[in-house]
Amino acid sequence: MRSFAGRDILSLKDFERDEFFEVFRVADELRPFAERRENGDLLASKTLLTAFYQPSTRTRLATEAAMHRLGGHVLGFSDAKMTRAGDFYQESIKDTVHMLEYYGDVIAMRHFEQGAPAEAARWSSVPVINCGDGWGEHPTQVLTDLYTIWKDKGTLDGLNVLCVGDMRMRTMHSILYAMTQFDMTASLVYPPEMSLLPEFAAELATRGLRYAEFESVEECLSKADVVYMEPVVQADYTKSREEVEEHGLTPVAYRVTKELMATRAKTDAIILHSLPRMDELPADVDETRHARYWFEAFNGVVMRMALLSLVLGAVS
Ligand code: CP
């Protein structure tokens, strides 16, 4: 297995099966810090730099919380408009990263342009972690999701994952890439205008993803072990920021309700949602035995603890 020390985490396309389990092993080792709400000192001599060019609640704060849990230092920006990269100068990724690499030992980047973290990694002497790039990928979120499934089911093999929502989403790309490393099948449910982008569909076909497409959740829910959700009432992920007055409503075909779960789902099916949610997942589903998205949110800190420790060479 390749070493994680000094490695960029840009995509799950190049993650091998053993590497997923290595990350899970380290996550299990470090999770007591998060469970006990204690800060250790494993990364006390290291600094995380967060460069977020797009809004985030979970990814940035979970990554920063993870660094604090391990005793490390954190600095960064959450609004590029307050930096020279987002104002009049529109400073390039190359020039920006040549600065940031002197300020921190690892860079966590979210960007509205697909490929921006990979571009940053070209110029950075310190590891770059992709925290979501346009429609591209969201590897740290999906590592969290797979870890959550593995903790619940004890395996990733033999599972059917119902992916519902916008298939252009970066989480969908990362999870479908990751699934090709396991004996997993996918059921895809999405509005026609939100189908897989052609380059991703071609890549997934090459990698042998086994999937079937359906028109509604109701059609395929009964065989799902995991329901993996994204909104179809969705922001444009290629923009830095979007403010809108009104949102549409989610058509019934793409909603997961308490009633549907009670009548159609396996008794041990679990629901994951990377959040934020709109009306596709009503709040009363939270009280059902199927909801795992808050556990998933907690695991988001644990997973980033594991990734930071691995890329900074603090665990082996
Ligand atoms: N899951 C996720 O990416 O959420 P944020 O946009 O709040 O980081």
GROMACS .gro file of C-alpha atoms and ligand atoms in nm:
model
  324
    1MET     CA    1   0.000   0.000   0.000
    2ARG     CA    2   0.123   0.352  -0.079
    3SER     CA    3   0.219   0.575   0.213
    4PHE     CA    4  -0.019   0.857   0.301
    5ALA     CA    5   0.260   1.079   0.439
    6GLY     CA    6   0.291   1.392   0.227
    7ARG     CA    7   0.015   1.277  -0.008
    8ASP     CA    8  -0.257   1.498  -0.159
    9ILE     CA    9  -0.615   1.380  -0.108
   10LEU     CA   10  -0.776   1.500  -0.431
   11SER     CA   11  -1.000   1.221  -0.558
   12LEU     CA   12  -1.134   0.879  -0.461
   13LYS     CA   13  -1.075   0.764  -0.818
   14ASP     CA   14  -0.721   0.664  -0.725
   15PHE     CA   15  -0.800   0.518  -0.381
   16GLU     CA   16  -0.736   0.146  -0.349
   17ARG     CA   17  -0.945  -0.092  -0.140
   18ASP     CA   18  -0.676  -0.141   0.129
   19GLU     CA   19  -0.633   0.234   0.159
   20PHE     CA   20  -0.997   0.281   0.260
   21PHE     CA   21  -0.951   0.030   0.542
   22GLU     CA   22  -0.624   0.193   0.649
   23VAL     CA   23  -0.804   0.527   0.687
   24PHE     CA   24  -1.087   0.354   0.880
   25ARG     CA   25  -0.830   0.188   1.111
   26VAL     CA   26  -0.671   0.523   1.197
   27ALA     CA   27  -1.015   0.681   1.242
   28ASP     CA   28  -1.104   0.410   1.495
   29GLU     CA   29  -0.775   0.468   1.674
   30LEU     CA   30  -0.834   0.843   1.707
   31ARG     CA   31  -1.212   0.857   1.762
   32PRO     CA   32  -1.188   0.834   2.145
   33PHE     CA   33  -1.058   1.195   2.147
   34ALA     CA   34  -1.374   1.311   1.972
   35GLU     CA   35  -1.600   1.087   2.183
   36ARG     CA   36  -1.450   1.218   2.507
   37ARG     CA   37  -1.443   1.577   2.371
   38GLU     CA   38  -1.074   1.598   2.456
   39ASN     CA   39  -0.789   1.758   2.265
   40GLY     CA   40  -0.469   1.556   2.238
   41ASP     CA   41  -0.126   1.662   2.114
   42LEU     CA   42  -0.054   1.434   1.818
   43LEU     CA   43  -0.034   1.731   1.575
   44ALA     CA   44   0.081   1.994   1.826
   45SER     CA   45   0.373   2.094   1.603
   46LYS     CA   46   0.162   2.126   1.287
   47THR     CA   47  -0.061   2.392   1.129
   48LEU     CA   48  -0.367   2.346   0.907
   49LEU     CA   49  -0.452   2.613   0.654
   50THR     CA   50  -0.814   2.622   0.533
   51ALA     CA   51  -0.870   2.796   0.199
   52PHE     CA   52  -1.245   2.801   0.131
   53TYR     CA   53  -1.360   2.978  -0.185
   54GLN     CA   54  -1.718   2.854  -0.141
   55PRO     CA   55  -1.953   2.847   0.159
   56SER     CA   56  -1.930   2.554   0.399
   57THR     CA   57  -2.055   2.470   0.745
   58ARG     CA   58  -1.954   2.106   0.793
   59THR     CA   59  -1.643   2.050   0.587
   60ARG     CA   60  -1.443   2.352   0.699
   61LEU     CA   61  -1.546   2.341   1.063
   62ALA     CA   62  -1.512   1.962   1.092
   63THR     CA   63  -1.161   1.983   0.942
   64GLU     CA   64  -1.068   2.265   1.178
   65ALA     CA   65  -1.227   2.081   1.474
   66ALA     CA   66  -1.027   1.770   1.380
   67MET     CA   67  -0.704   1.970   1.387
   68HIS     CA   68  -0.793   2.119   1.727
   69ARG     CA   69  -0.880   1.772   1.861
   70LEU     CA   70  -0.524   1.666   1.775
   71GLY     CA   71  -0.366   1.972   1.934
   72GLY     CA   72  -0.272   2.137   1.602
   73HIS     CA   73  -0.299   2.499   1.493
   74VAL     CA   74  -0.547   2.641   1.241
   75LEU     CA   75  -0.565   2.949   1.021
   76GLY     CA   76  -0.736   3.030   0.697
   77PHE     CA   77  -1.018   3.206   0.517
   78SER     CA   78  -1.381   3.117   0.458
   79ASP     CA   79  -1.461   3.400   0.219
   80ALA     CA   80  -1.219   3.453  -0.070
   81LYS     CA   81  -1.365   3.803  -0.124
   82MET     CA   82  -1.168   3.906   0.183
   83THR     CA   83  -0.844   3.790   0.017
   84ARG     CA   84  -0.656   3.902  -0.297
   85ALA     CA   85  -0.779   3.584  -0.469
   86GLY     CA   86  -1.136   3.712  -0.457
   87ASP     CA   87  -1.105   4.088  -0.495
   88PHE     CA   88  -0.985   4.317  -0.774
   89TYR     CA   89  -0.663   4.120  -0.824
   90GLN     CA   90  -0.817   3.773  -0.868
   91GLU     CA   91  -0.479   3.630  -0.768
   92SER     CA   92  -0.413   3.296  -0.934
   93ILE     CA   93  -0.420   2.959  -0.757
   94LYS     CA   94  -0.047   2.926  -0.831
   95ASP     CA   95   0.048   3.257  -0.669
   96THR     CA   96  -0.192   3.209  -0.378
   97VAL     CA   97  -0.063   2.860  -0.301
   98HIS     CA   98   0.298   2.981  -0.316
   99MET     CA   99   0.202   3.198  -0.018
  100LEU     CA  100  -0.016   2.948   0.167
  101GLU     CA  101   0.248   2.673   0.163
  102TYR     CA  102   0.464   2.893   0.391
  103TYR     CA  103   0.180   2.950   0.637
  104GLY     CA  104   0.071   2.592   0.703
  105ASP     CA  105   0.182   2.228   0.682
  106VAL     CA  106  -0.134   2.106   0.505
  107ILE     CA  107  -0.390   2.296   0.296
  108ALA     CA  108  -0.761   2.207   0.300
  109MET     CA  109  -0.925   2.369  -0.003
  110ARG     CA  110  -1.281   2.410  -0.126
  111HIS     CA  111  -1.328   2.579  -0.462
  112PHE     CA  112  -1.608   2.644  -0.712
  113GLU     CA  113  -1.387   2.534  -1.003
  114GLN     CA  114  -1.350   2.164  -1.069
  115GLY     CA  115  -0.980   2.077  -1.053
  116ALA     CA  116  -0.873   2.381  -0.847
  117PRO     CA  117  -0.735   2.171  -0.556
  118ALA     CA  118  -0.543   1.958  -0.808
  119GLU     CA  119  -0.402   2.278  -0.957
  120ALA     CA  120  -0.308   2.391  -0.603
  121ALA     CA  121  -0.135   2.059  -0.542
  122ARG     CA  122   0.081   2.113  -0.852
  123TRP     CA  123   0.235   2.419  -0.690
  124SER     CA  124   0.223   2.329  -0.321
  125SER     CA  125   0.511   2.171  -0.131
  126VAL     CA  126   0.265   2.064   0.143
  127PRO     CA  127  -0.027   1.820   0.104
  128VAL     CA  128  -0.355   1.955  -0.036
  129ILE     CA  129  -0.689   1.807   0.072
  130ASN     CA  130  -0.981   1.856  -0.167
  131CYS     CA  131  -1.279   1.970   0.040
  132GLY     CA  132  -1.511   1.988  -0.263
  133ASP     CA  133  -1.432   2.127  -0.611
  134GLY     CA  134  -1.721   2.249  -0.825
  135TRP     CA  135  -1.907   1.950  -0.964
  136GLY     CA  136  -1.587   1.747  -0.928
  137GLU     CA  137  -1.538   1.543  -0.612
  138HIS     CA  138  -1.575   1.555  -0.235
  139PRO     CA  139  -1.339   1.285  -0.107
  140THR     CA  140  -1.338   1.372   0.265
  141GLN     CA  141  -1.719   1.367   0.277
  142VAL     CA  142  -1.740   1.030   0.106
  143LEU     CA  143  -1.464   0.877   0.319
  144THR     CA  144  -1.680   0.987   0.613
  145ASP     CA  145  -1.987   0.829   0.453
  146LEU     CA  146  -1.816   0.497   0.380
  147TYR     CA  147  -1.672   0.489   0.732
  148THR     CA  148  -2.025   0.549   0.868
  149ILE     CA  149  -2.163   0.263   0.657
  150TRP     CA  150  -1.877   0.033   0.761
  151LYS     CA  151  -1.930   0.113   1.129
  152ASP     CA  152  -2.299   0.030   1.096
  153LYS     CA  153  -2.290  -0.273   0.866
  154GLY     CA  154  -1.947  -0.414   0.954
  155THR     CA  155  -1.870  -0.441   0.582
  156LEU     CA  156  -1.892  -0.253   0.255
  157ASP     CA  157  -1.930  -0.565   0.043
  158GLY     CA  158  -2.263  -0.708  -0.064
  159LEU     CA  159  -2.447  -0.379  -0.016
  160ASN     CA  160  -2.688  -0.195  -0.243
  161VAL     CA  161  -2.669   0.184  -0.221
  162LEU     CA  162  -2.964   0.387  -0.346
  163CYS     CA  163  -2.824   0.722  -0.458
  164VAL     CA  164  -3.097   0.981  -0.494
  165GLY     CA  165  -3.061   1.342  -0.600
  166ASP     CA  166  -2.847   1.539  -0.839
  167MET     CA  167  -2.598   1.301  -1.004
  168ARG     CA  168  -2.380   1.596  -1.109
  169MET     CA  169  -2.294   1.648  -0.743
  170ARG     CA  170  -1.936   1.598  -0.628
  171THR     CA  171  -2.042   1.358  -0.352
  172MET     CA  172  -2.212   1.134  -0.609
  173HIS     CA  173  -1.896   1.122  -0.818
  174SER     CA  174  -1.677   1.033  -0.522
  175ILE     CA  175  -1.907   0.764  -0.382
  176LEU     CA  176  -1.958   0.599  -0.720
  177TYR     CA  177  -1.582   0.590  -0.781
  178ALA     CA  178  -1.528   0.445  -0.432
  179MET     CA  179  -1.795   0.178  -0.482
  180THR     CA  180  -1.595   0.024  -0.767
  181GLN     CA  181  -1.340  -0.094  -0.508
  182PHE     CA  182  -1.604  -0.303  -0.328
  183ASP     CA  183  -1.871  -0.559  -0.409
  184MET     CA  184  -2.139  -0.291  -0.411
  185THR     CA  185  -2.425  -0.211  -0.645
  186ALA     CA  186  -2.592   0.127  -0.694
  187SER     CA  187  -2.949   0.225  -0.772
  188LEU     CA  188  -2.962   0.577  -0.917
  189VAL     CA  189  -3.269   0.801  -0.896
  190TYR     CA  190  -3.246   1.154  -1.036
  191PRO     CA  191  -3.438   1.412  -1.238
  192PRO     CA  192  -3.361   1.382  -1.612
  193GLU     CA  193  -3.177   1.716  -1.618
  194MET     CA  194  -2.953   1.603  -1.330
  195SER     CA  195  -2.806   1.287  -1.481
  196LEU     CA  196  -2.440   1.186  -1.451
  197LEU     CA  197  -2.216   1.418  -1.653
  198PRO     CA  198  -2.087   1.232  -1.962
  199GLU     CA  199  -1.721   1.228  -1.854
  200PHE     CA  200  -1.810   1.073  -1.519
  201ALA     CA  201  -2.049   0.820  -1.673
  202ALA     CA  202  -1.773   0.712  -1.915
  203GLU     CA  203  -1.514   0.686  -1.639
  204LEU     CA  204  -1.748   0.484  -1.415
  205ALA     CA  205  -1.827   0.248  -1.700
  206THR     CA  206  -1.454   0.193  -1.754
  207ARG     CA  207  -1.414   0.116  -1.385
  208GLY     CA  208  -1.694  -0.141  -1.391
  209LEU     CA  209  -1.947   0.026  -1.160
  210ARG     CA  210  -2.258  -0.194  -1.139
  211TYR     CA  211  -2.566   0.025  -1.136
  212ALA     CA  212  -2.929   0.046  -1.244
  213GLU     CA  213  -3.141   0.357  -1.298
  214PHE     CA  214  -3.493   0.413  -1.168
  215GLU     CA  215  -3.749   0.691  -1.192
  216SER     CA  216  -3.844   0.710  -0.824
  217VAL     CA  217  -3.721   0.615  -0.478
  218GLU     CA  218  -4.036   0.409  -0.428
  219GLU     CA  219  -3.940   0.185  -0.723
  220CYS     CA  220  -3.610   0.063  -0.575
  221LEU     CA  221  -3.615   0.137  -0.201
  222SER     CA  222  -3.697  -0.220  -0.097
  223LYS     CA  223  -3.357  -0.356  -0.197
  224ALA     CA  224  -3.147  -0.070  -0.056
  225ASP     CA  225  -2.912  -0.126   0.239
  226VAL     CA  226  -2.811   0.239   0.230
  227VAL     CA  227  -3.006   0.542   0.106
  228TYR     CA  228  -2.758   0.812   0.002
  229MET     CA  229  -2.918   1.150  -0.051
  230GLU     CA  230  -2.846   1.486  -0.209
  231PRO     CA  231  -3.101   1.762  -0.272
  232VAL     CA  232  -3.242   1.816  -0.619
  233VAL     CA  233  -3.323   2.170  -0.513
  234GLN     CA  234  -2.960   2.257  -0.541
  235ALA     CA  235  -2.711   2.542  -0.548
  236ASP     CA  236  -2.493   2.592  -0.855
  237TYR     CA  237  -2.166   2.441  -0.735
  238THR     CA  238  -1.967   2.614  -1.006
  239LYS     CA  239  -2.034   2.954  -0.844
  240SER     CA  240  -1.859   3.103  -0.544
  241ARG     CA  241  -2.180   3.213  -0.379
  242GLU     CA  242  -2.548   3.216  -0.464
  243GLU     CA  243  -2.824   3.411  -0.295
  244VAL     CA  244  -3.176   3.331  -0.408
  245GLU     CA  245  -3.512   3.455  -0.288
  246GLU     CA  246  -3.712   3.135  -0.325
  247HIS     CA  247  -3.647   2.765  -0.366
  248GLY     CA  248  -3.864   2.518  -0.554
  249LEU     CA  249  -4.006   2.203  -0.395
  250THR     CA  250  -3.868   1.853  -0.439
  251PRO     CA  251  -4.086   1.627  -0.659
  252VAL     CA  252  -4.221   1.326  -0.468
  253ALA     CA  253  -4.009   1.081  -0.673
  254TYR     CA  254  -3.692   1.214  -0.508
  255ARG     CA  255  -3.816   1.247  -0.149
  256VAL     CA  256  -3.753   1.001   0.135
  257THR     CA  257  -4.027   1.020   0.394
  258LYS     CA  258  -4.100   0.847   0.723
  259GLU     CA  259  -4.403   0.674   0.566
  260LEU     CA  260  -4.202   0.548   0.270
  261MET     CA  261  -3.931   0.408   0.497
  262ALA     CA  262  -4.192   0.236   0.718
  263THR     CA  263  -4.369   0.069   0.427
  264ARG     CA  264  -4.097   0.001   0.168
  265ALA     CA  265  -3.751  -0.008   0.326
  266LYS     CA  266  -3.557  -0.296   0.477
  267THR     CA  267  -3.581  -0.279   0.855
  268ASP     CA  268  -3.205  -0.222   0.881
  269ALA     CA  269  -3.169   0.022   0.591
  270ILE     CA  270  -2.981   0.338   0.685
  271ILE     CA  271  -3.011   0.690   0.547
  272LEU     CA  272  -2.708   0.913   0.489
  273HIS     CA  273  -2.723   1.275   0.379
  274SER     CA  274  -2.415   1.495   0.357
  275LEU     CA  275  -2.637   1.798   0.438
  276PRO     CA  276  -2.756   2.069   0.415
  277ARG     CA  277  -3.100   1.925   0.334
  278MET     CA  278  -3.398   2.084   0.173
  279ASP     CA  279  -3.746   1.927   0.170
  280GLU     CA  280  -3.627   1.594   0.019
  281LEU     CA  281  -3.570   1.459   0.372
  282PRO     CA  282  -3.837   1.583   0.615
  283ALA     CA  283  -3.725   1.642   0.974
  284ASP     CA  284  -3.956   1.371   1.111
  285VAL     CA  285  -3.730   1.106   0.950
  286ASP     CA  286  -3.472   1.204   1.214
  287GLU     CA  287  -3.658   1.011   1.482
  288THR     CA  288  -3.668   0.685   1.285
  289ARG     CA  289  -3.420   0.397   1.331
  290HIS     CA  290  -3.298   0.457   0.977
  291ALA     CA  291  -3.143   0.803   1.026
  292ARG     CA  292  -2.763   0.805   1.041
  293TYR     CA  293  -2.682   1.157   0.920
  294TRP     CA  294  -2.604   1.299   1.264
  295PHE     CA  295  -2.372   1.004   1.332
  296GLU     CA  296  -2.228   1.075   0.987
  297ALA     CA  297  -2.169   1.441   1.091
  298PHE     CA  298  -1.984   1.329   1.405
  299ASN     CA  299  -1.778   1.089   1.197
  300GLY     CA  300  -1.685   1.385   0.976
  301VAL     CA  301  -1.458   1.510   1.255
  302VAL     CA  302  -1.314   1.164   1.321
  303MET     CA  303  -1.241   1.103   0.953
  304ARG     CA  304  -1.062   1.438   0.913
  305MET     CA  305  -0.855   1.357   1.224
  306ALA     CA  306  -0.746   1.038   1.050
  307LEU     CA  307  -0.667   1.211   0.719
  308LEU     CA  308  -0.471   1.496   0.876
  309SER     CA  309  -0.268   1.253   1.088
  310LEU     CA  310  -0.195   1.034   0.788
  311VAL     CA  311  -0.092   1.302   0.539
  312LEU     CA  312   0.118   1.477   0.805
  313GLY     CA  313   0.297   1.149   0.877
  314ALA     CA  314   0.197   1.144   1.245
  315VAL     CA  315   0.060   0.788   1.230
  316SER     CA  316   0.173   0.489   1.030
  317CP      N1  317  -2.143   1.814   0.350
  317CP      C1  318  -2.090   1.934   0.315
  317CP      O1  319  -2.005   1.943   0.226
  317CP      O2  320  -2.141   2.038   0.385
  317CP      P1  321  -2.084   2.187   0.383
  317CP      O3  322  -2.112   2.243   0.245
  317CP      O4  323  -2.156   2.259   0.492
  317CP      O5  324  -1.935   2.179   0.407
   0.00000   0.00000   0.00000
